[in-house]
């Protein structure tokens, strides 16, 4: 059994962003490491017959209120971006390119920077140029990342991650957290993950 | 500001059942009373373009696992009933008939008995005869409840509750908990309700 917690995210998911600001601390308290895994959530909407939260009339309105409230509880800066939701293919590929070149911790720091660029600074992370700018701001060679995200190898890595998430693991939402084979869906399950780790399951 | 917590439920919702076993204790710790309000969740599925959880391929499978796990954590007896989900018109009308005749606490106790009949004893609560049997078992006059649930007044009460939930309050799922005008959706928000009551909001 690996001691790693898999943290499946879509880089434009607001609940994934909120969870991303807390999961490292929770894992660390229990001596665990987090493995971040961006995938393309949109790929599951069709077969699951679901859609982004904001496209449901009542659920969408509730979610906007709940996101703001959930952020306030933990002092996490948050606003719904001007362009929302967006696809994040370039940024997700950049994550895997950075992981490939510089290791997982560097990729995790990049993902956090992408989330904050979107939910704090309202930058359009669906724009490949913005995704590359953020890589540059994180200290990576912008041109090298640009070349990598256009390569078949990195494209395949993101596709494989999405296939693993949806086909193999049956994931249908984000964030989706897997601890010792046990699946937890949603930012609001972080407390349950914490209790699960504390008690070793139940 | 009322000190009452409104607890909107559908009598066949499994997450509403799990919440129903804990919400009274949480409210009591903060000196609050709970006002139970059954409504017909199915009435919102069409306009919201949603459906019962079990009809989503991936989300349905996850939910079955999550329901069992959530029940285990709190030692609540639970199994998915043989016939699931079901409409609960007769039982919901019986709730309002009992509230009318015997007060809210009696109606609440009836709702708890209906939930347990369904999720513990696997009885078919969609059957009006079963709904009336449970009323009898709770000490009510079975014939009087049978007459009441066929009356226009009680039918109107259940319809009004459903209209209030969906049209006025924008409710789209169950359980839906309203504390001082603040809405919380889902069994997994009970802990947040607890913290909200403790801190008086944030």
CSV table of C-alpha atoms in Angstrom, one decimal:
chain,number,residue,atom,x,y,z
A,1,UNK,CA,0.0,0.0,0.0
A,2,UNK,CA,1.4,3.4,-1.0
A,3,UNK,CA,1.4,6.1,1.5
A,4,UNK,CA,0.5,8.6,-1.2
A,5,UNK,CA,-2.8,10.3,-1.4
A,6,UNK,CA,-4.0,10.8,-5.0
A,7,UNK,CA,-5.5,14.2,-5.6
A,8,UNK,CA,-7.5,14.2,-8.9
A,9,UNK,CA,-8.3,17.7,-10.1
A,10,UNK,CA,-9.4,19.8,-13.0
A,11,UNK,CA,-7.5,23.0,-13.0
A,12,UNK,CA,-10.6,25.1,-13.5
A,13,UNK,CA,-12.7,23.3,-10.7
A,14,UNK,CA,-13.5,25.8,-7.9
A,15,UNK,CA,-14.0,23.1,-5.3
A,16,UNK,CA,-10.7,21.5,-6.4
A,17,UNK,CA,-9.0,24.9,-5.9
A,18,UNK,CA,-10.4,25.2,-2.3
A,19,UNK,CA,-9.3,21.7,-1.5
A,20,UNK,CA,-5.9,22.4,-3.0
A,21,UNK,CA,-5.3,25.1,-0.4
A,22,UNK,CA,-5.8,22.6,2.5
A,23,UNK,CA,-5.0,19.1,1.4
A,24,UNK,CA,-1.2,19.3,1.9
A,25,UNK,CA,-1.6,20.3,5.6
A,26,UNK,CA,-4.1,17.5,6.2
A,27,UNK,CA,-1.9,14.9,4.5
A,28,UNK,CA,1.2,16.1,6.3
A,29,UNK,CA,-0.5,15.8,9.7
A,30,UNK,CA,-0.8,12.1,9.0
A,31,UNK,CA,2.7,11.7,7.5
A,32,UNK,CA,1.3,11.3,4.0
A,33,UNK,CA,2.3,12.8,0.7
A,34,UNK,CA,-0.1,14.1,-2.0
A,35,UNK,CA,0.2,13.2,-5.6
A,36,UNK,CA,-1.6,15.8,-7.7
A,37,UNK,CA,-3.2,14.5,-10.9
A,38,UNK,CA,-4.9,17.0,-13.2
A,39,UNK,CA,-7.4,15.4,-15.6
A,40,UNK,CA,-10.0,16.7,-18.0
A,41,UNK,CA,-13.3,16.7,-16.1
A,42,UNK,CA,-15.3,17.8,-19.1
A,43,UNK,CA,-14.6,14.4,-20.7
A,44,UNK,CA,-16.9,12.7,-18.3
A,45,UNK,CA,-19.9,15.0,-18.5
A,46,UNK,CA,-21.3,13.4,-21.7
A,47,UNK,CA,-21.4,9.8,-20.6
A,48,UNK,CA,-22.4,10.7,-17.0
A,49,UNK,CA,-25.1,13.1,-18.3
A,50,UNK,CA,-23.9,15.8,-16.1
A,51,UNK,CA,-22.5,19.3,-16.7
A,52,UNK,CA,-20.6,22.0,-14.9
A,53,UNK,CA,-22.3,23.1,-11.7
A,54,UNK,CA,-23.0,26.7,-12.9
A,55,UNK,CA,-25.2,25.3,-15.7
A,56,UNK,CA,-27.8,24.0,-13.3
A,57,UNK,CA,-30.3,26.8,-12.4
A,58,UNK,CA,-30.7,26.1,-8.7
A,59,UNK,CA,-27.7,24.1,-7.9
A,60,UNK,CA,-25.5,26.6,-9.8
A,61,UNK,CA,-26.8,29.5,-7.7
A,62,UNK,CA,-26.4,27.6,-4.5
A,63,UNK,CA,-22.9,26.6,-5.4
A,64,UNK,CA,-21.8,30.2,-6.0
A,65,UNK,CA,-22.9,31.1,-2.5
A,66,UNK,CA,-21.4,27.9,-1.0
A,67,UNK,CA,-18.0,28.4,-2.7
A,68,UNK,CA,-17.7,31.9,-1.2
A,69,UNK,CA,-18.8,30.6,2.2
A,70,UNK,CA,-16.5,27.7,2.1
A,71,UNK,CA,-13.6,30.0,1.2
A,72,UNK,CA,-14.4,32.4,3.9
A,73,UNK,CA,-14.5,29.7,6.6
A,74,UNK,CA,-10.8,28.9,5.9
A,75,UNK,CA,-9.6,32.3,4.9
A,76,UNK,CA,-8.9,31.3,1.3
A,77,UNK,CA,-9.0,34.2,-1.2
A,78,UNK,CA,-11.6,33.4,-3.8
A,79,UNK,CA,-13.8,34.9,-6.5
A,80,UNK,CA,-15.7,33.4,-9.5
A,81,UNK,CA,-13.5,34.3,-12.5
A,82,UNK,CA,-14.9,36.5,-15.3
A,83,UNK,CA,-14.6,33.6,-17.7
A,84,UNK,CA,-15.9,30.5,-16.0
A,85,UNK,CA,-15.7,27.6,-16.4
A,86,UNK,CA,-12.9,27.1,-18.9
A,87,UNK,CA,-11.0,24.2,-20.5
A,88,UNK,CA,-7.5,23.9,-19.2
A,89,UNK,CA,-5.7,21.7,-21.7
A,90,UNK,CA,-2.6,23.8,-22.1
A,91,UNK,CA,-2.1,24.3,-18.3
A,92,UNK,CA,-2.7,20.6,-17.6
A,93,UNK,CA,-0.2,19.6,-20.2
A,94,UNK,CA,2.3,22.1,-18.7
A,95,UNK,CA,1.8,20.4,-15.3
A,96,UNK,CA,2.9,17.1,-16.8
A,97,UNK,CA,5.7,18.7,-18.8
A,98,UNK,CA,7.0,20.3,-15.6
A,99,UNK,CA,6.6,17.1,-13.6
A,100,UNK,CA,8.6,15.3,-16.3
A,101,UNK,CA,11.4,17.8,-16.4
A,102,UNK,CA,11.5,19.0,-12.7
A,103,UNK,CA,9.7,16.5,-10.6
A,104,UNK,CA,6.3,16.3,-8.8
A,105,UNK,CA,6.9,19.1,-6.3
A,106,UNK,CA,7.6,21.6,-9.0
A,107,UNK,CA,4.5,20.5,-10.9
A,108,UNK,CA,2.4,20.8,-7.7
A,109,UNK,CA,3.7,24.3,-7.2
A,110,UNK,CA,2.8,25.1,-10.8
A,111,UNK,CA,-0.8,23.8,-10.3
A,112,UNK,CA,-1.2,25.9,-7.2
A,113,UNK,CA,0.0,29.0,-9.1
A,114,UNK,CA,-2.5,28.2,-11.9
A,115,UNK,CA,-5.4,27.9,-9.4
A,116,UNK,CA,-4.4,31.2,-7.8
A,117,UNK,CA,-4.0,33.0,-11.1
A,118,UNK,CA,-7.5,32.0,-11.9
A,119,UNK,CA,-9.4,32.3,-8.6
A,120,UNK,CA,-7.4,35.1,-7.1
A,121,UNK,CA,-6.1,37.2,-10.0
A,122,UNK,CA,-8.8,36.4,-12.5
A,123,UNK,CA,-6.4,35.6,-15.3
A,124,UNK,CA,-7.6,33.5,-18.2
A,125,UNK,CA,-5.9,30.2,-17.6
A,126,UNK,CA,-7.6,28.7,-20.7
A,127,UNK,CA,-5.2,30.8,-22.8
A,128,UNK,CA,-2.0,28.8,-23.6
A,129,UNK,CA,0.1,32.0,-23.4
A,130,UNK,CA,-1.2,32.6,-19.8
A,131,UNK,CA,-0.5,29.0,-18.9
A,132,UNK,CA,3.1,29.4,-20.2
A,133,UNK,CA,3.5,32.8,-18.5
A,134,UNK,CA,2.7,31.2,-15.2
A,135,UNK,CA,5.3,28.5,-15.9
A,136,UNK,CA,7.8,31.2,-16.5
A,137,UNK,CA,6.8,33.0,-13.3
A,138,UNK,CA,7.4,29.7,-11.4
A,139,UNK,CA,11.0,29.7,-12.6
A,140,UNK,CA,10.6,27.3,-15.5
A,141,UNK,CA,12.0,27.9,-19.0
A,142,UNK,CA,8.9,29.2,-20.8
A,143,UNK,CA,10.2,28.1,-24.3
A,144,UNK,CA,11.0,24.6,-23.1
A,145,UNK,CA,7.6,24.2,-21.5
A,146,UNK,CA,6.0,25.6,-24.7
A,147,UNK,CA,7.9,23.0,-26.7
A,148,UNK,CA,7.0,20.2,-24.3
A,149,UNK,CA,3.2,20.8,-24.3
A,150,UNK,CA,3.2,20.5,-28.1
A,151,UNK,CA,5.0,17.2,-28.0
A,152,UNK,CA,3.1,13.9,-28.5
A,153,UNK,CA,4.6,12.5,-25.2
A,154,UNK,CA,3.2,15.2,-23.0
A,155,UNK,CA,-0.1,15.2,-24.8
A,156,UNK,CA,-0.3,11.5,-24.2
A,157,UNK,CA,0.4,11.9,-20.5
A,158,UNK,CA,-2.5,14.2,-20.0
A,159,UNK,CA,-4.8,11.9,-22.0
A,160,UNK,CA,-3.6,8.9,-20.1
A,161,UNK,CA,-4.3,10.7,-16.8
A,162,UNK,CA,-7.8,11.5,-18.0
A,163,UNK,CA,-8.4,8.0,-19.2
A,164,UNK,CA,-7.2,6.6,-15.9
A,165,UNK,CA,-9.4,8.9,-13.9
A,166,UNK,CA,-12.6,8.3,-15.9
A,167,UNK,CA,-12.3,4.8,-17.3
A,168,UNK,CA,-10.2,3.0,-14.6
A,169,UNK,CA,-11.1,4.9,-11.4
A,170,UNK,CA,-14.7,5.8,-12.4
A,171,UNK,CA,-14.2,9.5,-11.4
A,172,UNK,CA,-17.0,11.8,-12.3
A,173,UNK,CA,-16.2,15.0,-10.4
A,174,UNK,CA,-13.4,17.1,-8.8
A,175,UNK,CA,-11.7,17.1,-6.5
A,176,UNK,CA,-11.6,13.4,-6.2
A,177,UNK,CA,-9.3,12.1,-3.4
A,178,UNK,CA,-8.1,8.5,-3.2
A,179,UNK,CA,-6.6,7.3,0.1
A,180,UNK,CA,-5.4,3.7,0.2
A,181,UNK,CA,-7.9,2.7,-2.5
A,182,UNK,CA,-10.8,4.6,-0.8
A,183,UNK,CA,-12.5,7.3,-2.8
A,184,UNK,CA,-13.7,10.6,-1.5
A,185,UNK,CA,-15.4,13.1,-3.8
A,186,UNK,CA,-15.5,16.8,-3.1
A,187,UNK,CA,-13.9,19.6,-1.1
A,188,UNK,CA,-16.5,19.1,1.6
A,189,UNK,CA,-15.0,15.6,2.2
A,190,UNK,CA,-11.6,16.9,3.4
A,191,UNK,CA,-12.8,16.6,7.0
A,192,UNK,CA,-13.9,13.0,6.4
A,193,UNK,CA,-10.5,12.3,4.8
A,194,UNK,CA,-8.8,13.7,7.9
A,195,UNK,CA,-10.9,11.5,10.2
A,196,UNK,CA,-10.3,8.5,8.0
A,197,UNK,CA,-6.6,9.0,8.2
A,198,UNK,CA,-6.8,9.6,12.0
A,199,UNK,CA,-8.7,6.4,12.6
A,200,UNK,CA,-7.3,4.3,9.8
A,201,UNK,CA,-10.7,3.9,8.3
A,202,UNK,CA,-13.9,2.5,9.8
B,1,UNK,CA,-35.0,35.6,13.5
B,2,UNK,CA,-36.5,32.3,14.4
B,3,UNK,CA,-34.4,29.9,16.4
B,4,UNK,CA,-35.8,27.0,14.3
B,5,UNK,CA,-33.7,25.1,11.9
B,6,UNK,CA,-35.7,24.0,8.8
B,7,UNK,CA,-34.9,20.5,7.7
B,8,UNK,CA,-36.2,19.9,4.2
B,9,UNK,CA,-36.4,16.2,3.3
B,10,UNK,CA,-37.8,13.7,0.9
B,11,UNK,CA,-38.8,10.6,2.8
B,12,UNK,CA,-37.0,8.3,0.3
B,13,UNK,CA,-33.7,10.2,0.3
B,14,UNK,CA,-30.9,8.2,1.8
B,15,UNK,CA,-28.8,11.1,2.7
B,16,UNK,CA,-31.8,12.8,4.3
B,17,UNK,CA,-32.3,9.6,6.4
B,18,UNK,CA,-28.6,9.7,7.5
B,19,UNK,CA,-29.0,13.4,8.4
B,20,UNK,CA,-32.3,12.7,10.2
B,21,UNK,CA,-30.5,10.5,12.7
B,22,UNK,CA,-28.1,13.3,13.7
B,23,UNK,CA,-29.6,16.7,13.2
B,24,UNK,CA,-31.7,16.7,16.4
B,25,UNK,CA,-28.5,16.3,18.6
B,26,UNK,CA,-26.6,18.9,16.7
B,27,UNK,CA,-29.5,21.4,17.0
B,28,UNK,CA,-30.0,20.7,20.6
B,29,UNK,CA,-26.3,21.3,21.4
B,30,UNK,CA,-26.9,24.9,20.2
B,31,UNK,CA,-30.3,25.3,21.9
B,32,UNK,CA,-32.1,25.1,18.5
B,33,UNK,CA,-35.3,23.3,17.5
B,34,UNK,CA,-35.7,21.4,14.2
B,35,UNK,CA,-38.7,21.9,12.0
B,36,UNK,CA,-39.0,18.9,9.6
B,37,UNK,CA,-40.4,19.6,6.2
B,38,UNK,CA,-41.0,16.7,3.8
B,39,UNK,CA,-41.4,17.7,0.1
B,40,UNK,CA,-41.4,15.9,-3.2
B,41,UNK,CA,-37.9,16.1,-4.5
B,42,UNK,CA,-38.9,14.4,-7.7
B,43,UNK,CA,-40.7,17.5,-8.7
B,44,UNK,CA,-37.5,19.4,-9.2
B,45,UNK,CA,-35.6,16.9,-11.3
B,46,UNK,CA,-37.2,17.9,-14.6
B,47,UNK,CA,-36.6,21.7,-14.5
B,48,UNK,CA,-33.2,21.2,-12.9
B,49,UNK,CA,-32.3,18.5,-15.4
B,50,UNK,CA,-31.1,16.2,-12.7
B,51,UNK,CA,-32.3,12.7,-11.6
B,52,UNK,CA,-31.9,10.4,-8.6
B,53,UNK,CA,-28.3,9.7,-7.8
B,54,UNK,CA,-28.5,6.0,-8.5
B,55,UNK,CA,-29.4,6.7,-12.2
B,56,UNK,CA,-25.9,8.2,-12.8
B,57,UNK,CA,-23.5,5.4,-13.8
B,58,UNK,CA,-20.4,6.6,-11.9
B,59,UNK,CA,-22.0,8.9,-9.3
B,60,UNK,CA,-24.6,6.3,-8.5
B,61,UNK,CA,-21.9,3.6,-7.8
B,62,UNK,CA,-19.9,6.0,-5.7
B,63,UNK,CA,-22.9,7.1,-3.7
B,64,UNK,CA,-23.8,3.5,-2.7
B,65,UNK,CA,-20.3,3.1,-1.3
B,66,UNK,CA,-20.4,6.5,0.3
B,67,UNK,CA,-23.8,6.0,1.9
B,68,UNK,CA,-22.7,2.8,3.6
B,69,UNK,CA,-19.4,4.4,4.7
B,70,UNK,CA,-21.2,7.5,6.1
B,71,UNK,CA,-23.6,5.3,8.0
B,72,UNK,CA,-20.8,3.2,9.4
B,73,UNK,CA,-18.9,6.2,10.7
B,74,UNK,CA,-21.8,7.2,12.9
B,75,UNK,CA,-23.1,3.7,13.7
B,76,UNK,CA,-26.4,4.3,11.8
B,77,UNK,CA,-28.1,1.1,10.6
B,78,UNK,CA,-28.5,1.4,6.8
B,79,UNK,CA,-29.0,-0.7,3.7
B,80,UNK,CA,-30.2,0.3,0.2
B,81,UNK,CA,-33.8,-0.9,0.1
B,82,UNK,CA,-35.0,-3.5,-2.4
B,83,UNK,CA,-37.2,-1.0,-4.2
B,84,UNK,CA,-35.2,2.2,-4.5
B,85,UNK,CA,-35.9,5.1,-5.0
B,86,UNK,CA,-39.6,5.4,-4.5
B,87,UNK,CA,-42.2,8.1,-4.4
B,88,UNK,CA,-43.5,8.9,-0.9
B,89,UNK,CA,-46.7,10.9,-1.5
B,90,UNK,CA,-48.9,9.0,1.0
B,91,UNK,CA,-46.2,8.9,3.7
B,92,UNK,CA,-45.5,12.7,3.2
B,93,UNK,CA,-49.2,13.5,3.4
B,94,UNK,CA,-49.5,11.4,6.5
B,95,UNK,CA,-46.7,13.5,8.0
B,96,UNK,CA,-48.7,16.7,7.5
B,97,UNK,CA,-51.9,15.0,8.7
B,98,UNK,CA,-50.2,13.9,11.9
B,99,UNK,CA,-48.7,17.4,12.3
B,100,UNK,CA,-52.1,18.9,11.9
B,101,UNK,CA,-53.8,16.6,14.4
B,102,UNK,CA,-51.0,15.9,16.9
B,103,UNK,CA,-48.3,18.6,16.5
B,104,UNK,CA,-44.9,18.7,15.1
B,105,UNK,CA,-43.1,16.4,17.4
B,106,UNK,CA,-45.5,13.6,16.6
B,107,UNK,CA,-45.0,14.2,12.9
B,108,UNK,CA,-41.2,14.2,13.4
B,109,UNK,CA,-41.4,10.9,15.2
B,110,UNK,CA,-43.5,9.5,12.3
B,111,UNK,CA,-41.0,10.7,9.7
B,112,UNK,CA,-38.2,9.0,11.7
B,113,UNK,CA,-40.3,5.8,11.8
B,114,UNK,CA,-40.8,6.0,8.0
B,115,UNK,CA,-37.1,6.4,7.3
B,116,UNK,CA,-36.3,3.5,9.5
B,117,UNK,CA,-39.0,1.3,8.0
B,118,UNK,CA,-37.4,1.9,4.7
B,119,UNK,CA,-33.7,2.0,5.4
B,120,UNK,CA,-33.5,-0.5,8.2
B,121,UNK,CA,-36.5,-2.9,7.7
B,122,UNK,CA,-36.7,-2.7,3.9
B,123,UNK,CA,-40.5,-2.0,4.0
B,124,UNK,CA,-42.0,-0.5,0.9
B,125,UNK,CA,-42.9,3.0,2.1
B,126,UNK,CA,-44.3,4.0,-1.3
B,127,UNK,CA,-47.3,1.7,-0.5
B,128,UNK,CA,-50.0,3.8,1.1
B,129,UNK,CA,-51.0,0.8,3.3
B,130,UNK,CA,-47.5,0.6,4.7
B,131,UNK,CA,-47.4,4.4,5.3
B,132,UNK,CA,-50.7,4.0,7.3
B,133,UNK,CA,-49.5,0.9,9.1
B,134,UNK,CA,-46.5,2.9,10.3
B,135,UNK,CA,-48.8,5.7,11.5
B,136,UNK,CA,-50.7,3.1,13.5
B,137,UNK,CA,-47.5,1.7,14.9
B,138,UNK,CA,-46.7,5.2,16.1
B,139,UNK,CA,-49.9,5.3,18.1
B,140,UNK,CA,-52.1,7.2,15.7
B,141,UNK,CA,-55.6,6.3,14.6
B,142,UNK,CA,-54.9,4.5,11.3
B,143,UNK,CA,-58.4,5.2,9.9
B,144,UNK,CA,-58.3,8.9,10.8
B,145,UNK,CA,-54.9,9.3,9.1
B,146,UNK,CA,-56.3,7.4,6.1
B,147,UNK,CA,-59.2,9.8,5.9
B,148,UNK,CA,-56.9,12.8,6.3
B,149,UNK,CA,-54.5,12.0,3.6
B,150,UNK,CA,-57.4,11.7,1.1
B,151,UNK,CA,-58.6,15.2,2.1
B,152,UNK,CA,-58.0,18.3,-0.1
B,153,UNK,CA,-56.6,20.2,2.9
B,154,UNK,CA,-53.8,17.7,3.6
B,155,UNK,CA,-53.1,17.2,-0.1
B,156,UNK,CA,-52.7,21.0,-0.4
B,157,UNK,CA,-50.3,21.1,2.6
B,158,UNK,CA,-47.9,18.7,0.9
B,159,UNK,CA,-48.2,20.5,-2.4
B,160,UNK,CA,-47.6,23.9,-0.7
B,161,UNK,CA,-44.5,22.5,1.1
B,162,UNK,CA,-43.1,21.2,-2.3
B,163,UNK,CA,-43.9,24.6,-4.0
B,164,UNK,CA,-42.3,26.5,-1.1
B,165,UNK,CA,-39.2,24.3,-1.3
B,166,UNK,CA,-38.7,24.4,-5.0
B,167,UNK,CA,-40.1,27.7,-6.2
B,168,UNK,CA,-39.6,29.9,-3.2
B,169,UNK,CA,-36.4,28.5,-1.6
B,170,UNK,CA,-34.8,27.2,-4.7
B,171,UNK,CA,-34.2,23.8,-3.2
B,172,UNK,CA,-32.9,21.1,-5.6
B,173,UNK,CA,-31.7,18.3,-3.3
B,174,UNK,CA,-32.2,16.6,0.0
B,175,UNK,CA,-31.5,17.1,2.8
B,176,UNK,CA,-31.6,20.8,2.6
B,177,UNK,CA,-31.1,22.6,5.9
B,178,UNK,CA,-31.9,26.3,6.5
B,179,UNK,CA,-30.4,28.0,9.5
B,180,UNK,CA,-31.2,31.7,10.0
B,181,UNK,CA,-31.8,32.1,6.2
B,182,UNK,CA,-28.5,30.3,5.4
B,183,UNK,CA,-28.9,27.2,3.2
B,184,UNK,CA,-26.8,24.0,3.6
B,185,UNK,CA,-27.3,21.1,1.1
B,186,UNK,CA,-26.4,17.6,2.0
B,187,UNK,CA,-25.8,15.2,4.9
B,188,UNK,CA,-22.1,15.9,4.5
B,189,UNK,CA,-22.8,19.5,5.5
B,190,UNK,CA,-24.0,18.7,9.1
B,191,UNK,CA,-20.5,19.4,10.4
B,192,UNK,CA,-20.5,22.8,8.7
B,193,UNK,CA,-24.0,23.5,10.2
B,194,UNK,CA,-22.5,22.6,13.6
B,195,UNK,CA,-19.6,24.9,13.1
B,196,UNK,CA,-21.9,27.7,11.8
B,197,UNK,CA,-24.1,27.5,14.8
B,198,UNK,CA,-21.0,27.4,17.1
B,199,UNK,CA,-19.5,30.5,15.6
B,200,UNK,CA,-22.7,32.3,14.6
B,201,UNK,CA,-21.7,32.3,11.0
B,202,UNK,CA,-18.6,33.6,9.3
